Coordinates of C-alpha atoms and ligand atoms in Angstrom, one line a residue:
M76 CA -23.7 -55.1 74.4
K77 CA -25.8 -56.9 71.8
K78 CA -25.1 -57.1 68.1
V79 CA -28.2 -57.7 66.0
G80 CA -28.4 -58.1 62.2
F81 CA -31.5 -57.1 60.3
L82 CA -32.4 -58.7 57.0
T83 CA -35.4 -58.5 54.7
S84 CA -35.8 -61.3 52.2
G85 CA -38.1 -62.4 49.3
G86 CA -40.7 -60.2 47.5
D87 CA -41.1 -56.9 49.2
C88 CA -44.3 -55.7 50.7
Q89 CA -45.8 -52.7 52.5
G90 CA -44.8 -52.5 56.2
L91 CA -41.3 -53.8 56.0
N92 CA -39.8 -50.4 57.0
A93 CA -42.4 -49.9 59.7
A94 CA -41.4 -53.3 61.1
L95 CA -37.7 -52.5 61.0
R96 CA -38.4 -49.2 62.7
G97 CA -40.5 -51.0 65.4
I98 CA -37.7 -53.4 66.2
A99 CA -34.9 -50.8 66.2
K100 CA -36.9 -48.3 68.3
S101 CA -37.9 -50.9 70.8
L102 CA -34.4 -52.3 71.2
H103 CA -33.1 -48.8 71.6
T104 CA -35.8 -47.9 74.2
H105 CA -34.7 -50.9 76.3
M106 CA -31.0 -51.1 75.7
G107 CA -29.9 -47.5 74.7
S108 CA -26.4 -47.5 73.5
N109 CA -25.9 -51.2 74.4
I110 CA -27.3 -52.2 71.1
E111 CA -25.6 -52.3 67.8
I112 CA -27.7 -52.8 64.7
F113 CA -26.3 -54.1 61.4
G114 CA -28.3 -53.8 58.2
I115 CA -27.7 -56.7 55.8
Q116 CA -28.3 -55.7 52.2
D117 CA -30.5 -57.5 49.7
G118 CA -31.6 -60.5 51.9
Y119 CA -29.7 -63.8 52.1
R120 CA -27.6 -62.7 49.1
G121 CA -26.1 -60.0 51.3
L122 CA -25.5 -62.4 54.1
M123 CA -23.7 -64.7 51.8
E124 CA -21.7 -62.0 50.1
G125 CA -20.9 -60.0 53.3
L126 CA -22.9 -56.9 52.4
C127 CA -23.5 -55.3 55.8
H128 CA -23.4 -51.9 57.3
R129 CA -23.7 -50.5 60.8
M130 CA -27.0 -48.6 61.3
S131 CA -27.8 -45.7 63.6
M132 CA -31.2 -44.7 65.0
D133 CA -31.4 -42.0 62.4
D134 CA -31.7 -44.6 59.7
F135 CA -35.0 -45.7 61.2
S136 CA -36.4 -42.2 61.3
G137 CA -39.2 -41.1 58.9
I138 CA -39.7 -44.6 57.5
L139 CA -43.0 -45.7 59.1
T140 CA -45.0 -44.9 56.0
L141 CA -42.4 -45.7 53.4
G142 CA -43.1 -48.7 51.1
G143 CA -40.4 -51.2 50.0
T144 CA -37.5 -51.9 52.3
I145 CA -34.5 -49.6 53.1
L146 CA -32.3 -52.7 53.3
G147 CA -33.2 -54.0 49.8
T148 CA -34.2 -57.6 49.2
S149 CA -33.7 -60.5 46.8
R150 CA -35.2 -63.8 46.0
Q151 CA -32.8 -66.7 46.9
P152 CA -34.8 -69.8 46.1
F153 CA -34.8 -72.2 49.1
K154 CA -34.3 -75.2 46.8
Q155 CA -31.0 -73.8 45.5
I156 CA -29.8 -73.0 49.0
R157 CA -30.7 -76.4 50.3
A158 CA -29.1 -78.1 47.2
D159 CA -25.8 -76.2 47.9
K160 CA -26.3 -76.1 51.7
E161 CA -22.7 -76.9 52.6
N162 CA -21.4 -73.9 50.7
Q163 CA -24.2 -71.4 51.0
V164 CA -25.2 -71.9 54.6
N165 CA -21.5 -72.0 55.6
R166 CA -20.9 -68.7 53.9
M167 CA -23.8 -67.1 55.7
K168 CA -22.7 -68.6 59.0
S169 CA -19.1 -67.4 58.6
N170 CA -20.2 -63.8 57.9
Y171 CA -22.6 -64.0 60.9
Q172 CA -19.6 -65.1 63.0
K173 CA -17.2 -62.6 61.5
W174 CA -19.5 -59.7 62.3
G175 CA -19.9 -61.1 65.8
L176 CA -23.7 -61.1 65.7
D177 CA -25.7 -62.3 68.7
C178 CA -28.7 -62.9 66.5
L179 CA -30.4 -62.2 63.2
V180 CA -33.8 -60.7 62.8
I181 CA -35.3 -61.9 59.5
L182 CA -38.4 -60.4 57.8
G183 CA -39.8 -62.6 55.2
G184 CA -42.4 -65.0 53.7
N185 CA -42.6 -68.7 53.1
G186 CA -39.3 -69.3 51.3
T187 CA -37.5 -67.0 53.7
H188 CA -38.7 -69.0 56.7
K189 CA -37.5 -72.3 55.2
T190 CA -34.0 -70.8 54.9
A191 CA -34.2 -69.2 58.3
N192 CA -34.9 -72.6 59.7
L193 CA -31.8 -74.0 57.9
L194 CA -29.7 -71.2 59.5
Q195 CA -31.2 -72.0 62.9
E196 CA -30.3 -75.7 62.5
A197 CA -26.8 -74.6 61.6
G198 CA -26.5 -72.9 65.0
L199 CA -27.4 -69.3 64.2
H200 CA -29.7 -67.4 66.6
V201 CA -32.7 -66.4 64.5
I202 CA -36.0 -64.5 65.2
T203 CA -38.4 -63.9 62.3
L204 CA -41.3 -61.6 61.4
P205 CA -44.1 -62.7 59.0
K206 CA -44.4 -60.5 55.9
T207 CA -46.2 -61.2 52.7
I208 CA -49.1 -59.8 50.7
D209 CA -50.2 -63.5 50.2
N210 CA -51.0 -64.0 54.0
D211 CA -50.1 -67.6 53.4
L212 CA -47.7 -68.1 56.3
W213 CA -48.6 -70.8 58.7
G214 CA -48.7 -69.9 62.4
T215 CA -50.1 -66.4 62.1
D216 CA -53.6 -65.2 61.4
M217 CA -52.2 -62.2 59.6
S218 CA -48.9 -61.1 58.0
F219 CA -48.1 -57.5 57.4
G220 CA -48.4 -56.3 53.8
F221 CA -51.6 -58.2 53.3
Q222 CA -54.1 -55.6 54.2
S223 CA -52.3 -52.9 52.2
A224 CA -52.3 -55.2 49.1
V225 CA -56.0 -55.9 49.7
E226 CA -56.6 -52.1 49.6
N227 CA -54.6 -51.7 46.4
A228 CA -56.3 -54.7 44.7
A229 CA -59.8 -53.6 45.8
Y230 CA -59.0 -50.1 44.5
V231 CA -58.3 -51.6 41.1
I232 CA -61.5 -53.5 41.1
D233 CA -63.4 -50.3 42.2
C234 CA -61.9 -48.4 39.2
I235 CA -62.7 -51.2 36.8
H236 CA -66.4 -51.1 38.0
T237 CA -67.0 -47.7 36.4
T238 CA -65.6 -48.6 33.0
A239 CA -67.2 -52.0 33.1
T240 CA -70.6 -50.4 33.7
S241 CA -70.2 -48.0 30.8
H242 CA -69.2 -50.5 28.2
S243 CA -71.3 -53.5 29.2
R244 CA -68.2 -55.7 29.2
V245 CA -66.8 -58.6 31.3
F246 CA -63.6 -57.7 33.1
I247 CA -61.1 -59.9 34.6
V248 CA -58.8 -58.5 37.3
E249 CA -55.8 -60.8 37.9
I250 CA -54.7 -60.7 41.6
M251 CA -51.3 -61.9 42.9
G252 CA -51.1 -65.3 44.5
H253 CA -49.7 -68.3 42.8
K254 CA -50.5 -70.9 45.4
V255 CA -53.0 -69.3 47.7
G256 CA -56.0 -67.1 47.2
W257 CA -56.4 -65.0 50.3
L258 CA -55.6 -61.8 48.5
T259 CA -58.0 -62.6 45.7
L260 CA -60.8 -63.6 48.1
Y261 CA -60.5 -60.5 50.3
S262 CA -60.1 -58.0 47.5
G263 CA -62.7 -59.8 45.4
I264 CA -65.3 -59.5 48.2
A265 CA -64.2 -55.9 49.0
G266 CA -64.4 -54.9 45.4
G267 CA -67.8 -56.5 44.8
A268 CA -66.5 -59.1 42.2
D269 CA -69.2 -61.4 40.7
V270 CA -66.9 -64.3 40.2
I271 CA -63.8 -65.2 42.3
L272 CA -61.4 -67.9 41.1
L273 CA -58.8 -69.2 43.6
P274 CA -56.0 -71.8 43.3
E275 CA -57.7 -73.8 46.1
I276 CA -61.0 -74.2 44.3
P277 CA -60.5 -75.4 40.7
Y278 CA -63.0 -73.8 38.4
N279 CA -65.1 -75.3 35.7
I280 CA -65.3 -72.9 32.7
D281 CA -68.9 -73.9 31.9
R282 CA -70.0 -73.0 35.4
V283 CA -68.1 -69.6 35.1
A284 CA -70.0 -69.0 31.8
D285 CA -73.3 -70.0 33.5
S286 CA -72.9 -67.4 36.2
L287 CA -72.1 -64.7 33.7
R288 CA -75.2 -65.7 31.6
K289 CA -77.3 -65.6 34.7
R290 CA -76.2 -62.1 35.4
T291 CA -77.1 -61.1 31.8
R292 CA -80.6 -62.6 32.3
Q293 CA -81.0 -60.6 35.5
G294 CA -80.4 -57.4 33.4
K295 CA -76.8 -56.8 34.6
R296 CA -74.8 -55.1 32.0
F297 CA -71.4 -56.1 33.1
S298 CA -69.5 -58.7 35.3
I299 CA -66.2 -58.6 37.1
L300 CA -64.1 -61.6 37.8
A301 CA -61.3 -61.5 40.5
V302 CA -58.9 -64.2 39.4
A303 CA -55.8 -65.4 41.3
E304 CA -52.7 -65.7 39.1
G305 CA -52.6 -69.3 40.3
A306 CA -56.2 -70.2 39.5
I307 CA -56.6 -73.6 37.9
S308 CA -59.4 -75.4 36.0
T309 CA -60.9 -78.7 37.1
D310 CA -59.2 -80.4 34.2
E311 CA -55.8 -79.0 35.3
A312 CA -56.5 -80.1 38.9
G313 CA -56.6 -83.7 37.7
L314 CA -53.0 -83.5 36.2
S315 CA -49.8 -84.5 38.0
K316 CA -47.5 -81.7 38.9
K317 CA -45.3 -82.6 36.0
Q318 CA -48.1 -82.9 33.4
F319 CA -49.5 -79.6 34.7
K320 CA -46.1 -77.9 34.0
V321 CA -46.0 -79.4 30.5
E322 CA -49.5 -78.2 29.7
R323 CA -48.9 -74.7 31.1
A324 CA -45.7 -74.4 29.1
K325 CA -47.7 -75.0 25.9
M326 CA -50.0 -72.1 26.9
T327 CA -49.5 -69.1 24.5
Y328 CA -51.3 -66.7 26.8
P329 CA -49.2 -64.4 29.1
S330 CA -51.3 -65.6 32.1
I331 CA -54.3 -67.6 33.0
S332 CA -56.6 -64.5 32.8
Y333 CA -56.1 -64.1 29.1
R334 CA -57.0 -67.8 28.5
L335 CA -60.1 -67.3 30.6
A336 CA -61.0 -64.1 28.7
N337 CA -60.8 -66.0 25.4
E338 CA -62.9 -68.9 26.7
I339 CA -65.5 -66.5 28.2
E340 CA -65.9 -64.6 24.9
E341 CA -66.3 -67.9 23.0
L342 CA -68.9 -69.3 25.5
T343 CA -70.9 -66.2 26.2
G344 CA -70.2 -63.9 23.2
Q345 CA -69.5 -61.1 25.7
E346 CA -66.6 -58.8 25.1
T347 CA -64.0 -59.4 27.8
R348 CA -61.0 -57.4 29.0
V349 CA -58.1 -58.3 31.3
T350 CA -56.4 -56.0 33.8
V351 CA -53.2 -57.2 35.6
P352 CA -52.3 -54.8 38.4
G353 CA -49.2 -56.9 39.2
H354 CA -46.6 -55.4 41.5
F355 CA -48.8 -52.3 42.0
Q356 CA -50.4 -54.5 44.6
R357 CA -47.2 -54.6 46.6
G358 CA -46.3 -51.0 46.2
G359 CA -46.9 -47.7 48.0
S360 CA -47.4 -46.8 51.6
P361 CA -48.6 -49.4 54.1
C362 CA -52.2 -48.9 55.3
P363 CA -52.6 -47.9 59.0
Y364 CA -53.5 -51.5 59.9
D365 CA -50.2 -52.7 58.5
R366 CA -48.3 -49.9 60.1
I367 CA -49.7 -50.9 63.5
L368 CA -49.3 -54.7 62.9
A369 CA -45.7 -54.3 61.7
T370 CA -44.9 -52.1 64.7
R371 CA -46.5 -54.6 67.1
F372 CA -44.5 -57.4 65.5
G373 CA -41.3 -55.3 65.7
A374 CA -41.7 -54.6 69.4
A375 CA -42.4 -58.3 70.0
A376 CA -39.4 -59.4 68.0
A377 CA -37.2 -56.9 70.1
E378 CA -38.6 -58.5 73.3
L379 CA -37.5 -61.9 72.1
V380 CA -34.0 -60.5 71.3
L381 CA -33.8 -59.1 74.8
Q382 CA -34.9 -62.4 76.4
E383 CA -32.5 -64.3 74.1
K384 CA -35.5 -66.4 73.1
Y385 CA -34.3 -67.5 69.6
G386 CA -35.9 -69.8 67.0
Y387 CA -39.3 -68.2 66.9
M388 CA -41.5 -66.3 64.5
V389 CA -43.6 -63.5 66.1
S390 CA -47.3 -64.0 65.1
L391 CA -50.8 -62.8 65.6
K392 CA -53.4 -65.2 67.1
N393 CA -56.9 -64.0 67.8
N394 CA -55.7 -60.4 67.6
L395 CA -53.0 -61.0 70.3
I396 CA -49.3 -61.0 69.6
T397 CA -47.5 -64.2 70.4
H398 CA -44.7 -66.3 68.9
V399 CA -44.5 -69.8 67.3
P400 CA -41.5 -72.1 66.9
L401 CA -39.7 -71.4 63.6
K402 CA -39.4 -75.2 62.9
D403 CA -43.2 -75.5 63.0
V404 CA -43.7 -72.7 60.5
A405 CA -41.0 -73.6 57.9
G406 CA -42.4 -75.4 54.9
K407 CA -46.1 -75.1 55.8
L408 CA -48.6 -73.1 53.7
K409 CA -51.8 -71.5 55.0
S410 CA -54.2 -72.0 52.2
V411 CA -57.8 -70.9 52.0
P412 CA -60.0 -73.7 53.5
K413 CA -62.9 -74.5 51.2
D414 CA -65.3 -74.5 54.1
C415 CA -64.1 -71.2 55.7
E416 CA -66.6 -68.5 56.8
L417 CA -65.5 -66.1 54.1
I418 CA -66.1 -68.5 51.3
K419 CA -69.6 -69.2 52.8
T420 CA -70.2 -65.4 53.0
A421 CA -69.2 -65.1 49.4
L422 CA -71.5 -67.9 48.3
D423 CA -74.4 -66.5 50.4
T424 CA -74.0 -63.2 48.6
D425 CA -74.2 -64.8 45.2
I426 CA -70.5 -64.8 44.3
S427 CA -69.6 -67.7 42.0
F428 CA -66.4 -69.7 42.4
G429 CA -66.9 -71.3 39.1
V430 CA -68.0 -74.7 40.6
Ligands
F6P686 O1 -45.1 -63.7 47.4 C1 -45.5 -62.4 47.1 C2 -45.8 -62.3 45.6 O2 -46.2 -61.0 45.3 C3 -46.8 -63.3 45.0 O3 -48.2 -62.9 45.3 C4 -46.5 -63.3 43.6 O4 -47.0 -64.4 43.0 C5 -45.0 -63.2 43.6 O5 -44.6 -62.6 44.8 C6 -44.4 -62.4 42.5 O6 -43.0 -62.6 42.6 P1 -41.9 -61.6 41.9 O7 -42.0 -60.3 42.6 O8 -40.6 -62.3 42.2 O9 -42.3 -61.5 40.5

């Protein structure tokens, strides 16, 4: 008999339920009634507060295409957990022991992996799955949720295209991603954006304006910018982390896109509008790619449980499923390399990064 706890943590994304179903079905196929699954509610908060219920295979039925997570989730900032490690990690450990779990299967992004590693260091058996619309987890080429979010974000840009054409305006579509720009880069290219601004490539507002003026000279009646919520200007890139925070705190705009819109109007005289799709990007049904990836990750995680091979994150490398040590993943970010093939493709097809 094996007792396994399932937990989803951090921001939700498409494919979480597909992954839970994949793990449960695979465990059940191989172990039948010798497996007991416990659903821990609302991420690490549930593990701390003892919110857990026994799950049956029926719970995993009909959820392949369902967005969100049937377990609920929460954000428990790693910094806070680490600062109060003695108390918080001990509480999680004592519930794990009280429930008699053999291991925890944790689905999450960057912060989640840092905490998962803390739990592993504290002696818990942990296996993780990479989920995030940001695709910024080190150690995997792809996380589930990303491709679905690309579809949603590109859909927004597609819709904006028709109204932008009609009104001869500049449109900014703000795409999620505070630290990394994969989602903006992919959806920007997929949606035919003219300018793409990423956190990894600080923009110069004059160069952005130049590229918009160039389009006007070419007879283009509108322009679309895909802007990551974490995009920064070259001036801001020169600031220390502390100075940057101070400067941004002074900003009266609700987000970077509104500041940009104002600057673009001043520099080019072109009417500019902002669209912020926000959490729409994380919502709805997972696309078929994510359903398949989440199911593959789920089956691979189940295999690790069966082999009692703990301390790993399942991952995708060169389109093959593998696993990487959790300690190597924790705390590392997979940013967009400035010299990657996709940036080159964008530049080759006349997309401006504002540099
Ligand atoms: O990490 C996923 C993500 O959607 C980011 O792209 C975004 O910056 C952030 O979460 C938003 O967080 P929250 O849902 O807590 O507002």
